[in-house]
Amino acid sequence: MWGRRLLSSPLSPGRCRAYRARAALAQLSHVLEAELESIRGAGTWKSERVITSKQGPHIHVEGSRGGILNFCANNYLGLSSHPEVIRSGLEALEKFGAGLSSVRFICGTQNIHKNLEEKISRFHQREDAILYASCFDANAGIFEALLTPEDAVLSDELNHASIIDGIRLCKANKYRYKHMDMQDLEAKLQAAQKHRLRLVATDGAFSMDGDIAPLKEICSLAQKYQALVFIDECHATGFLGPNGRGTDELLGVMDQVDIVNSTLGKALGGAAGGYTTGPKALIDLLRQRSRPYLFSNSLPPAVVGCASKALDLLMESNAIAQSMVAKTRRFRSKMAAAGFSISGNDHPICPVMLGEARLASVMADDMLERGIYVIGFSYPVVPKGKARIRVQISAVHSEDDIDRCVEAFTEVGRKHGALP
Ligand code: PLP
């Protein structure tokens, strides 16, 4: 039909272009539908629940009646809706405007950005710091700027996707060591001796398992083989260690970890933003070379205001950082007593190990029916046969909230045969 029409009445150049554009769109739609169907078929479709209130331990979720107890945010210290954090964000918005309409080096640096960078480096006891729009960007921007084909990067196999992507972008020689396996790291360090610089990269705390990198051992291997140490502290900054400085403080190696990347989007107010903190020369180089910093807008003032206040609160006293330790222990010990297996060590990420993907998914749905919001994770996010429900404790959960969560787990676990 089309062929006949084309022969009998040739299309004008304009109609020909429109026809090709429609054909390209039809082809794209065909490819996308097949891809989407394969995601659905694999059972890995991620849907989003819509929250209609502030982030916090008690939220409202579209489609659910009444309040919901929230156990799946990275709001470890409850600062996302802390009145002083919100006020500070509002003040910065009023005084410094909605945003800079610019990248930092053109016309996008305000005194609040410089003050926040100074505060971050003081908090971590490092020489300098640089802000990014997210920690994903900080991870995307560091390896390529720092490492050349003469160098090597050694990365834990379970590192966060943003570290993996950042490493993919750099031209250094890549070594992947088995998760937290120090023998394997040592073997890889030996193999990497031939390169100019060696950088060991690890999450401080791993978000799927709630386990903590053995930084003491990593640092001593780094010393032995003259390597640098980089940690991603997204799930540690603000609450691990006696003063909430992170995994390096917890394990007594603040002076041996060279570079820290972290987020302002989890414990530190939860708005957005990330940073690198470390030696001044490194930060100077990142300001010159790091692509997500150079080619992306400055952090909005309201975000800077919120994070800055969160850091003030943490530097004034360690009470907030410490307030969640007891709650995490309460949840972990009560769940273990009920017969559940919780992975990780003393971290507020408490993965309830269930094994089967379907079990994790139906239990999470049943928990929501009981007013408790938790999320099931299964393959490919976690290894096959290691499906789990990840529970995250916050300093602002009350003991009663935690006990309600344990009771609901016990009921739902019995109902689905996860408990005797
Ligand atoms: N690194 C880790 C370990 C994370 O868990 C995340 C966020 O999920 C990121 C980096 C990215 O942080 P941001 O949300 O600031 O981009």
Short mmCIF file of C-alpha atoms and ligand atoms in Angstrom, two decimals:
data_model
loop_
_atom_site.label_atom_id
_atom_site.label_comp_id
_atom_site.label_asym_id
_atom_site.label_seq_id
_atom_site.Cartn_x
_atom_site.Cartn_y
_atom_site.Cartn_z
CA MET A 1 0.00 0.00 0.00
CA TRP A 2 2.69 2.48 1.05
CA GLY A 3 4.90 1.27 -1.84
CA ARG A 4 2.08 1.87 -4.34
CA ARG A 5 1.36 5.34 -2.98
CA LEU A 6 5.03 6.21 -3.05
CA LEU A 7 5.24 5.15 -6.71
CA SER A 8 2.03 6.81 -7.84
CA SER A 9 2.49 10.12 -5.92
CA PRO A 10 6.04 10.85 -4.78
CA LEU A 11 6.24 12.34 -1.28
CA SER A 12 7.48 15.88 -0.89
CA PRO A 13 10.87 16.15 0.93
CA GLY A 14 9.06 17.50 4.01
CA ARG A 15 6.59 14.57 4.15
CA CYS A 16 9.44 12.15 3.53
CA ARG A 17 11.29 13.54 6.58
CA ALA A 18 8.12 13.31 8.68
CA TYR A 19 7.55 9.71 7.54
CA ARG A 20 11.13 8.73 8.47
CA ALA A 21 10.78 10.44 11.86
CA ARG A 22 7.54 8.50 12.54
CA ALA A 23 9.19 5.25 11.44
CA ALA A 24 12.12 5.94 13.80
CA LEU A 25 9.71 6.59 16.68
CA ALA A 26 7.76 3.42 15.92
CA GLN A 27 11.00 1.45 15.90
CA LEU A 28 12.07 3.04 19.21
CA SER A 29 8.70 2.27 20.77
CA HIS A 30 9.05 -1.37 19.66
CA VAL A 31 12.54 -1.62 21.22
CA LEU A 32 11.40 0.08 24.45
CA GLU A 33 8.31 -2.10 24.85
CA ALA A 34 10.44 -5.24 24.46
CA GLU A 35 12.92 -3.94 27.03
CA LEU A 36 10.19 -2.97 29.51
CA GLU A 37 8.52 -6.34 29.06
CA SER A 38 11.81 -8.10 29.81
CA ILE A 39 12.14 -6.13 33.07
CA ARG A 40 8.57 -7.06 34.03
CA GLY A 41 9.19 -10.67 33.02
CA ALA A 42 12.33 -10.84 35.17
CA GLY A 43 10.29 -9.68 38.17
CA THR A 44 12.63 -6.72 38.73
CA TRP A 45 10.17 -3.92 37.97
CA LYS A 46 10.53 -1.12 40.50
CA SER A 47 7.41 0.84 41.31
CA GLU A 48 7.37 3.97 43.42
CA ARG A 49 5.09 4.63 46.36
CA VAL A 50 3.99 8.24 46.63
CA ILE A 51 4.50 9.96 49.99
CA THR A 52 2.19 12.88 50.69
CA SER A 53 3.92 14.22 53.81
CA LYS A 54 7.43 15.25 54.97
CA GLN A 55 10.06 12.55 55.21
CA GLY A 56 10.16 11.14 58.74
CA PRO A 57 9.42 8.12 60.91
CA HIS A 58 5.68 8.71 60.47
CA ILE A 59 4.53 9.43 56.94
CA HIS A 60 1.43 9.37 54.77
CA VAL A 61 1.47 7.27 51.62
CA GLU A 62 -0.97 7.65 48.72
CA GLY A 63 -3.42 4.75 48.68
CA SER A 64 -2.84 3.75 52.33
CA ARG A 65 -5.21 4.68 55.09
CA GLY A 66 -3.83 6.54 58.12
CA GLY A 67 -0.22 7.11 59.12
CA ILE A 68 2.55 4.75 58.09
CA LEU A 69 5.64 3.92 60.13
CA ASN A 70 8.59 4.41 57.83
CA PHE A 71 11.55 2.03 58.10
CA CYS A 72 13.11 2.45 54.69
CA ALA A 73 14.57 5.95 54.42
CA ASN A 74 18.25 6.87 54.82
CA ASN A 75 17.05 9.53 57.26
CA TYR A 76 19.36 8.03 59.90
CA LEU A 77 19.28 11.01 62.25
CA GLY A 78 15.80 12.30 61.49
CA LEU A 79 17.27 15.61 60.30
CA SER A 80 15.26 15.69 57.04
CA SER A 81 12.38 17.28 58.89
CA HIS A 82 14.26 18.81 61.86
CA PRO A 83 12.74 22.29 62.48
CA GLU A 84 16.14 24.03 62.67
CA VAL A 85 17.31 22.38 59.45
CA ILE A 86 14.14 23.49 57.65
CA ARG A 87 14.41 27.03 59.06
CA SER A 88 18.02 27.30 57.92
CA GLY A 89 17.04 26.15 54.42
CA LEU A 90 14.24 28.74 54.30
CA GLU A 91 16.56 31.52 55.45
CA ALA A 92 19.12 30.63 52.79
CA LEU A 93 16.37 30.54 50.16
CA GLU A 94 15.15 34.01 51.22
CA LYS A 95 18.60 35.55 51.40
CA PHE A 96 20.42 33.85 48.51
CA GLY A 97 17.59 33.01 46.11
CA ALA A 98 16.39 29.85 44.40
CA GLY A 99 19.62 29.07 42.63
CA LEU A 100 22.66 30.35 40.81
CA SER A 101 21.76 29.65 37.18
CA SER A 102 25.42 28.87 36.75
CA VAL A 103 28.20 26.44 37.40
CA ARG A 104 30.60 27.20 40.22
CA PHE A 105 33.55 28.57 38.24
CA ILE A 106 31.56 30.91 36.04
CA CYS A 107 29.23 32.77 38.35
CA GLY A 108 27.90 30.21 40.80
CA THR A 109 29.93 30.38 44.00
CA GLN A 110 28.38 32.12 47.00
CA ASN A 111 29.91 32.59 50.42
CA ILE A 112 27.53 29.88 51.73
CA HIS A 113 29.13 27.34 49.37
CA LYS A 114 32.60 28.26 50.60
CA ASN A 115 31.43 28.18 54.24
CA LEU A 116 29.85 24.74 53.79
CA GLU A 117 33.03 23.36 52.20
CA GLU A 118 35.04 24.71 55.11
CA LYS A 119 32.58 23.15 57.58
CA ILE A 120 32.70 19.76 55.84
CA SER A 121 36.50 19.66 55.94
CA ARG A 122 36.46 20.66 59.63
CA PHE A 123 33.86 17.96 60.38
CA HIS A 124 35.98 15.27 58.72
CA GLN A 125 39.28 16.77 59.92
CA ARG A 126 40.59 17.00 56.35
CA GLU A 127 42.38 19.87 54.57
CA ASP A 128 39.70 20.91 52.11
CA ALA A 129 36.37 19.89 50.53
CA ILE A 130 34.50 20.35 47.26
CA LEU A 131 30.73 20.24 46.78
CA TYR A 132 28.87 18.35 44.05
CA ALA A 133 25.20 18.11 43.10
CA SER A 134 25.22 14.56 44.52
CA CYS A 135 27.59 11.92 45.83
CA PHE A 136 26.88 10.05 42.62
CA ASP A 137 28.55 13.00 40.87
CA ALA A 138 31.39 13.10 43.40
CA ASN A 139 32.08 9.43 42.65
CA ALA A 140 31.68 9.97 38.91
CA GLY A 141 34.12 12.87 39.02
CA ILE A 142 37.02 11.73 41.15
CA PHE A 143 38.68 8.71 39.52
CA GLU A 144 38.96 10.15 36.03
CA ALA A 145 40.37 13.42 37.35
CA LEU A 146 42.90 11.73 39.60
CA LEU A 147 44.08 8.55 37.88
CA THR A 148 45.79 8.05 34.52
CA PRO A 149 46.69 4.91 32.53
CA GLU A 150 49.89 4.82 34.59
CA ASP A 151 47.87 4.25 37.79
CA ALA A 152 45.71 1.50 39.32
CA VAL A 153 42.44 1.40 41.21
CA LEU A 154 41.50 -1.56 43.43
CA SER A 155 37.78 -1.75 44.12
CA ASP A 156 35.64 -3.95 46.40
CA GLU A 157 33.33 -6.05 44.19
CA LEU A 158 30.25 -4.87 46.11
CA ASN A 159 30.99 -1.16 45.89
CA HIS A 160 28.10 1.17 45.11
CA ALA A 161 27.06 1.60 41.47
CA SER A 162 28.35 5.18 41.43
CA ILE A 163 31.87 4.06 42.38
CA ILE A 164 31.71 1.38 39.70
CA ASP A 165 30.59 3.95 37.12
CA GLY A 166 33.23 6.46 38.24
CA ILE A 167 35.93 3.82 37.86
CA ARG A 168 34.58 2.86 34.41
CA LEU A 169 35.12 6.46 33.30
CA CYS A 170 38.81 6.51 34.25
CA LYS A 171 41.68 5.08 32.26
CA ALA A 172 43.57 3.58 35.20
CA ASN A 173 44.24 -0.18 35.44
CA LYS A 174 41.32 -1.82 37.22
CA TYR A 175 41.48 -4.54 39.86
CA ARG A 176 38.35 -5.86 41.59
CA TYR A 177 38.86 -7.64 44.91
CA LYS A 178 36.43 -10.04 46.58
CA HIS A 179 34.09 -8.39 49.05
CA MET A 180 36.05 -7.40 52.17
CA ASP A 181 38.56 -10.17 51.42
CA MET A 182 41.94 -8.92 52.65
CA GLN A 183 43.90 -11.84 51.17
CA ASP A 184 42.50 -11.04 47.76
CA LEU A 185 43.15 -7.31 48.22
CA GLU A 186 46.77 -8.07 49.15
CA ALA A 187 47.21 -10.26 46.06
CA LYS A 188 45.77 -7.49 43.88
CA LEU A 189 48.00 -4.88 45.55
CA GLN A 190 51.03 -7.05 44.79
CA ALA A 191 49.96 -7.32 41.16
CA ALA A 192 49.46 -3.55 41.05
CA GLN A 193 52.95 -2.68 42.29
CA LYS A 194 54.06 -2.00 38.74
CA HIS A 195 51.79 1.04 38.44
CA ARG A 196 52.59 4.61 39.48
CA LEU A 197 49.74 5.30 41.98
CA ARG A 198 47.50 2.71 43.63
CA LEU A 199 44.11 3.69 45.05
CA VAL A 200 41.99 1.29 47.12
CA ALA A 201 38.30 2.24 46.85
CA THR A 202 35.62 0.92 49.19
CA ASP A 203 32.27 1.78 50.67
CA GLY A 204 32.73 2.51 54.39
CA ALA A 205 29.42 0.79 55.14
CA PHE A 206 27.74 -1.36 52.48
CA SER A 207 24.11 -0.45 51.95
CA MET A 208 22.70 -3.86 51.01
CA ASP A 209 24.22 -5.83 53.88
CA GLY A 210 24.84 -3.26 56.61
CA ASP A 211 28.41 -4.55 56.91
CA ILE A 212 31.38 -2.32 57.57
CA ALA A 213 34.62 -2.36 55.57
CA PRO A 214 37.64 -3.59 57.59
CA LEU A 215 39.36 -0.22 57.33
CA LYS A 216 42.11 -0.97 59.84
CA GLU A 217 43.28 -3.90 57.73
CA ILE A 218 42.77 -2.01 54.46
CA CYS A 219 44.85 0.92 55.77
CA SER A 220 47.66 -1.32 56.97
CA LEU A 221 47.79 -3.09 53.59
CA ALA A 222 47.74 0.32 51.92
CA GLN A 223 50.73 1.35 54.01
CA LYS A 224 52.58 -1.87 53.23
CA TYR A 225 52.04 -1.48 49.46
CA GLN A 226 52.12 2.32 49.32
CA ALA A 227 48.53 2.79 48.23
CA LEU A 228 45.99 5.54 48.82
CA VAL A 229 42.65 4.79 50.52
CA PHE A 230 39.31 6.18 49.32
CA ILE A 231 36.03 5.57 51.17
CA ASP A 232 32.43 6.31 50.29
CA GLU A 233 30.73 7.29 53.54
CA CYS A 234 27.15 7.78 52.39
CA HIS A 235 25.90 5.24 54.94
CA ALA A 236 28.20 6.35 57.75
CA THR A 237 28.61 10.14 57.80
CA GLY A 238 26.81 11.71 60.73
CA PHE A 239 26.24 8.61 62.84
CA LEU A 240 29.07 6.04 62.83
CA GLY A 241 31.86 6.61 65.33
CA PRO A 242 31.74 8.33 68.73
CA ASN A 243 31.15 11.76 67.10
CA GLY A 244 29.41 10.61 63.94
CA ARG A 245 32.44 11.31 61.74
CA GLY A 246 32.06 7.97 60.01
CA THR A 247 33.62 4.56 59.55
CA ASP A 248 37.16 5.92 59.76
CA GLU A 249 36.39 7.40 63.20
CA LEU A 250 34.61 4.23 64.32
CA LEU A 251 37.66 2.13 63.41
CA GLY A 252 40.29 4.63 64.59
CA VAL A 253 41.85 5.36 61.18
CA MET A 254 40.84 8.96 60.44
CA ASP A 255 44.48 9.87 59.87
CA GLN A 256 45.04 6.96 57.46
CA VAL A 257 42.13 7.32 55.05
CA ASP A 258 43.16 9.77 52.34
CA ILE A 259 39.93 10.64 50.56
CA VAL A 260 36.31 10.65 51.75
CA ASN A 261 33.30 11.01 49.47
CA SER A 262 29.89 11.37 51.05
CA THR A 263 26.38 12.70 50.64
CA LEU A 264 24.30 15.49 52.09
CA GLY A 265 21.25 13.54 50.95
CA LYS A 266 21.01 10.97 53.73
CA ALA A 267 21.87 11.65 57.40
CA LEU A 268 22.99 15.28 56.86
CA GLY A 269 19.54 16.78 56.31
CA GLY A 270 18.56 14.57 53.41
CA ALA A 271 18.08 17.29 50.79
CA ALA A 272 20.71 16.56 48.12
CA GLY A 273 24.35 17.13 47.35
CA GLY A 274 27.62 15.34 47.81
CA TYR A 275 31.26 16.12 48.38
CA THR A 276 34.86 15.01 48.35
CA THR A 277 37.09 15.90 51.29
CA GLY A 278 40.82 15.25 51.52
CA PRO A 279 44.21 16.81 50.74
CA LYS A 280 44.09 20.40 49.47
CA ALA A 281 46.02 19.63 46.28
CA LEU A 282 43.51 16.92 45.37
CA ILE A 283 40.56 19.27 45.93
CA ASP A 284 42.34 21.96 43.87
CA LEU A 285 42.75 19.46 41.03
CA LEU A 286 39.08 18.41 41.21
CA ARG A 287 38.01 22.07 40.87
CA GLN A 288 40.06 22.22 37.65
CA ARG A 289 39.33 18.80 36.16
CA SER A 290 36.30 17.06 37.66
CA ARG A 291 33.62 17.05 34.98
CA PRO A 292 30.44 16.80 37.11
CA TYR A 293 31.75 19.79 39.12
CA LEU A 294 32.79 21.84 36.10
CA PHE A 295 29.73 21.22 33.96
CA SER A 296 26.80 21.15 36.37
CA ASN A 297 24.90 23.81 38.31
CA SER A 298 25.88 24.97 41.81
CA LEU A 299 24.01 23.52 44.77
CA PRO A 300 20.82 25.53 45.45
CA PRO A 301 21.09 27.82 48.51
CA ALA A 302 18.20 26.10 50.35
CA VAL A 303 20.07 22.78 50.09
CA VAL A 304 23.27 24.42 51.34
CA GLY A 305 21.37 26.00 54.25
CA CYS A 306 19.86 22.67 55.34
CA ALA A 307 23.17 20.76 55.19
CA SER A 308 25.06 23.52 56.94
CA LYS A 309 22.64 23.44 59.89
CA ALA A 310 22.76 19.64 60.04
CA LEU A 311 26.55 19.83 60.40
CA ASP A 312 26.25 22.55 63.08
CA LEU A 313 23.94 20.31 65.09
CA LEU A 314 26.35 17.40 64.83
CA MET A 315 29.39 19.48 65.73
CA GLU A 316 27.66 21.03 68.76
CA SER A 317 27.15 17.69 70.47
CA ASN A 318 27.44 13.99 69.78
CA ALA A 319 24.05 13.29 71.39
CA ILE A 320 22.20 13.00 68.05
CA ALA A 321 24.83 10.71 66.53
CA GLN A 322 24.71 8.49 69.58
CA SER A 323 20.94 8.48 69.89
CA MET A 324 20.42 5.79 67.32
CA VAL A 325 22.90 3.25 68.64
CA ALA A 326 20.57 1.95 71.34
CA LYS A 327 17.64 1.84 68.93
CA THR A 328 19.57 -0.17 66.37
CA ARG A 329 20.58 -2.65 69.09
CA ARG A 330 16.97 -2.89 70.31
CA PHE A 331 15.71 -3.77 66.83
CA ARG A 332 18.51 -6.21 66.04
CA SER A 333 18.29 -8.06 69.36
CA LYS A 334 14.46 -8.27 69.40
CA MET A 335 14.37 -9.53 65.81
CA ALA A 336 17.05 -12.14 66.57
CA ALA A 337 15.08 -13.24 69.65
CA ALA A 338 11.99 -13.62 67.44
CA GLY A 339 13.99 -16.01 65.25
CA PHE A 340 15.00 -13.78 62.32
CA SER A 341 18.47 -13.58 60.88
CA ILE A 342 19.73 -10.00 60.50
CA SER A 343 22.83 -9.42 58.43
CA GLY A 344 25.60 -6.86 59.09
CA ASN A 345 27.18 -5.50 62.22
CA ASP A 346 25.57 -2.99 64.57
CA HIS A 347 24.60 -0.76 61.64
CA PRO A 348 21.15 0.90 61.35
CA ILE A 349 20.80 -0.88 58.00
CA CYS A 350 19.27 -4.13 59.24
CA PRO A 351 18.66 -6.59 56.37
CA VAL A 352 16.16 -9.25 57.44
CA MET A 353 17.43 -12.26 55.48
CA LEU A 354 14.64 -14.33 53.92
CA GLY A 355 16.20 -16.12 50.95
CA GLU A 356 13.35 -16.36 48.47
CA ALA A 357 12.43 -13.30 46.36
CA ARG A 358 8.69 -13.99 46.53
CA LEU A 359 8.74 -14.31 50.31
CA ALA A 360 10.52 -10.95 50.66
CA SER A 361 8.04 -9.29 48.34
CA VAL A 362 4.82 -10.67 49.91
CA MET A 363 6.09 -10.04 53.42
CA ALA A 364 6.94 -6.40 52.57
CA ASP A 365 3.42 -5.95 51.11
CA ASP A 366 1.85 -7.47 54.22
CA MET A 367 3.94 -5.21 56.46
CA LEU A 368 2.53 -2.18 54.62
CA GLU A 369 -0.99 -3.53 55.22
CA ARG A 370 -0.07 -3.38 58.90
CA GLY A 371 1.12 0.23 58.53
CA ILE A 372 4.87 -0.49 58.34
CA TYR A 373 6.79 0.60 55.27
CA VAL A 374 9.77 -1.65 54.47
CA ILE A 375 11.20 -2.76 51.13
CA GLY A 376 12.07 -6.21 49.80
CA PHE A 377 15.24 -6.62 47.74
CA SER A 378 15.92 -9.54 45.46
CA TYR A 379 18.10 -10.54 42.50
CA PRO A 380 19.69 -8.72 40.64
CA VAL A 381 20.01 -6.06 43.39
CA VAL A 382 21.29 -8.77 45.78
CA PRO A 383 22.64 -12.26 44.90
CA LYS A 384 20.17 -15.03 43.92
CA GLY A 385 18.74 -16.84 46.96
CA LYS A 386 19.63 -13.93 49.28
CA ALA A 387 16.43 -11.92 49.09
CA ARG A 388 15.77 -9.77 52.10
CA ILE A 389 13.73 -6.98 53.56
CA ARG A 390 15.94 -4.03 54.40
CA VAL A 391 14.95 -2.17 57.54
CA GLN A 392 16.59 1.16 58.33
CA ILE A 393 16.49 2.52 61.84
CA SER A 394 16.41 6.25 62.48
CA ALA A 395 17.30 8.18 65.64
CA VAL A 396 13.76 9.55 65.63
CA HIS A 397 12.04 6.16 65.81
CA SER A 398 10.63 5.71 69.28
CA GLU A 399 11.10 2.45 71.18
CA ASP A 400 7.41 1.88 70.63
CA ASP A 401 7.86 2.29 66.84
CA ILE A 402 10.61 -0.30 66.90
CA ASP A 403 8.58 -2.73 68.99
CA ARG A 404 5.59 -2.34 66.63
CA CYS A 405 7.85 -3.13 63.70
CA VAL A 406 9.20 -6.28 65.39
CA GLU A 407 5.65 -7.41 66.31
CA ALA A 408 4.45 -6.93 62.73
CA PHE A 409 7.46 -8.85 61.39
CA THR A 410 6.75 -11.69 63.79
CA GLU A 411 3.08 -11.92 62.73
CA VAL A 412 3.86 -11.67 59.01
CA GLY A 413 6.83 -14.06 59.31
CA ARG A 414 4.62 -16.71 60.98
CA LYS A 415 1.88 -16.21 58.40
CA HIS A 416 4.29 -16.85 55.52
CA GLY A 417 6.33 -19.60 57.12
CA ALA A 418 9.50 -17.55 57.61
CA LEU A 419 9.23 -18.29 61.34
CA PRO A 420 8.10 -21.53 62.98
N1 PLP B 1 27.26 6.01 47.41
C1 PLP B 1 26.47 5.19 48.12
C2 PLP B 1 27.11 4.09 48.92
C3 PLP B 1 25.08 5.36 48.13
O1 PLP B 1 24.29 4.53 48.83
C4 PLP B 1 24.52 6.41 47.36
C5 PLP B 1 23.05 6.63 47.30
O2 PLP B 1 22.25 5.77 47.26
C6 PLP B 1 25.37 7.24 46.64
C7 PLP B 1 26.73 7.02 46.68
C8 PLP B 1 24.84 8.38 45.84
O3 PLP B 1 24.50 9.42 46.73
P1 PLP B 1 23.62 10.66 46.23
O4 PLP B 1 22.21 10.33 46.53
O5 PLP B 1 24.14 11.83 47.00
O6 PLP B 1 23.89 10.79 44.78
#
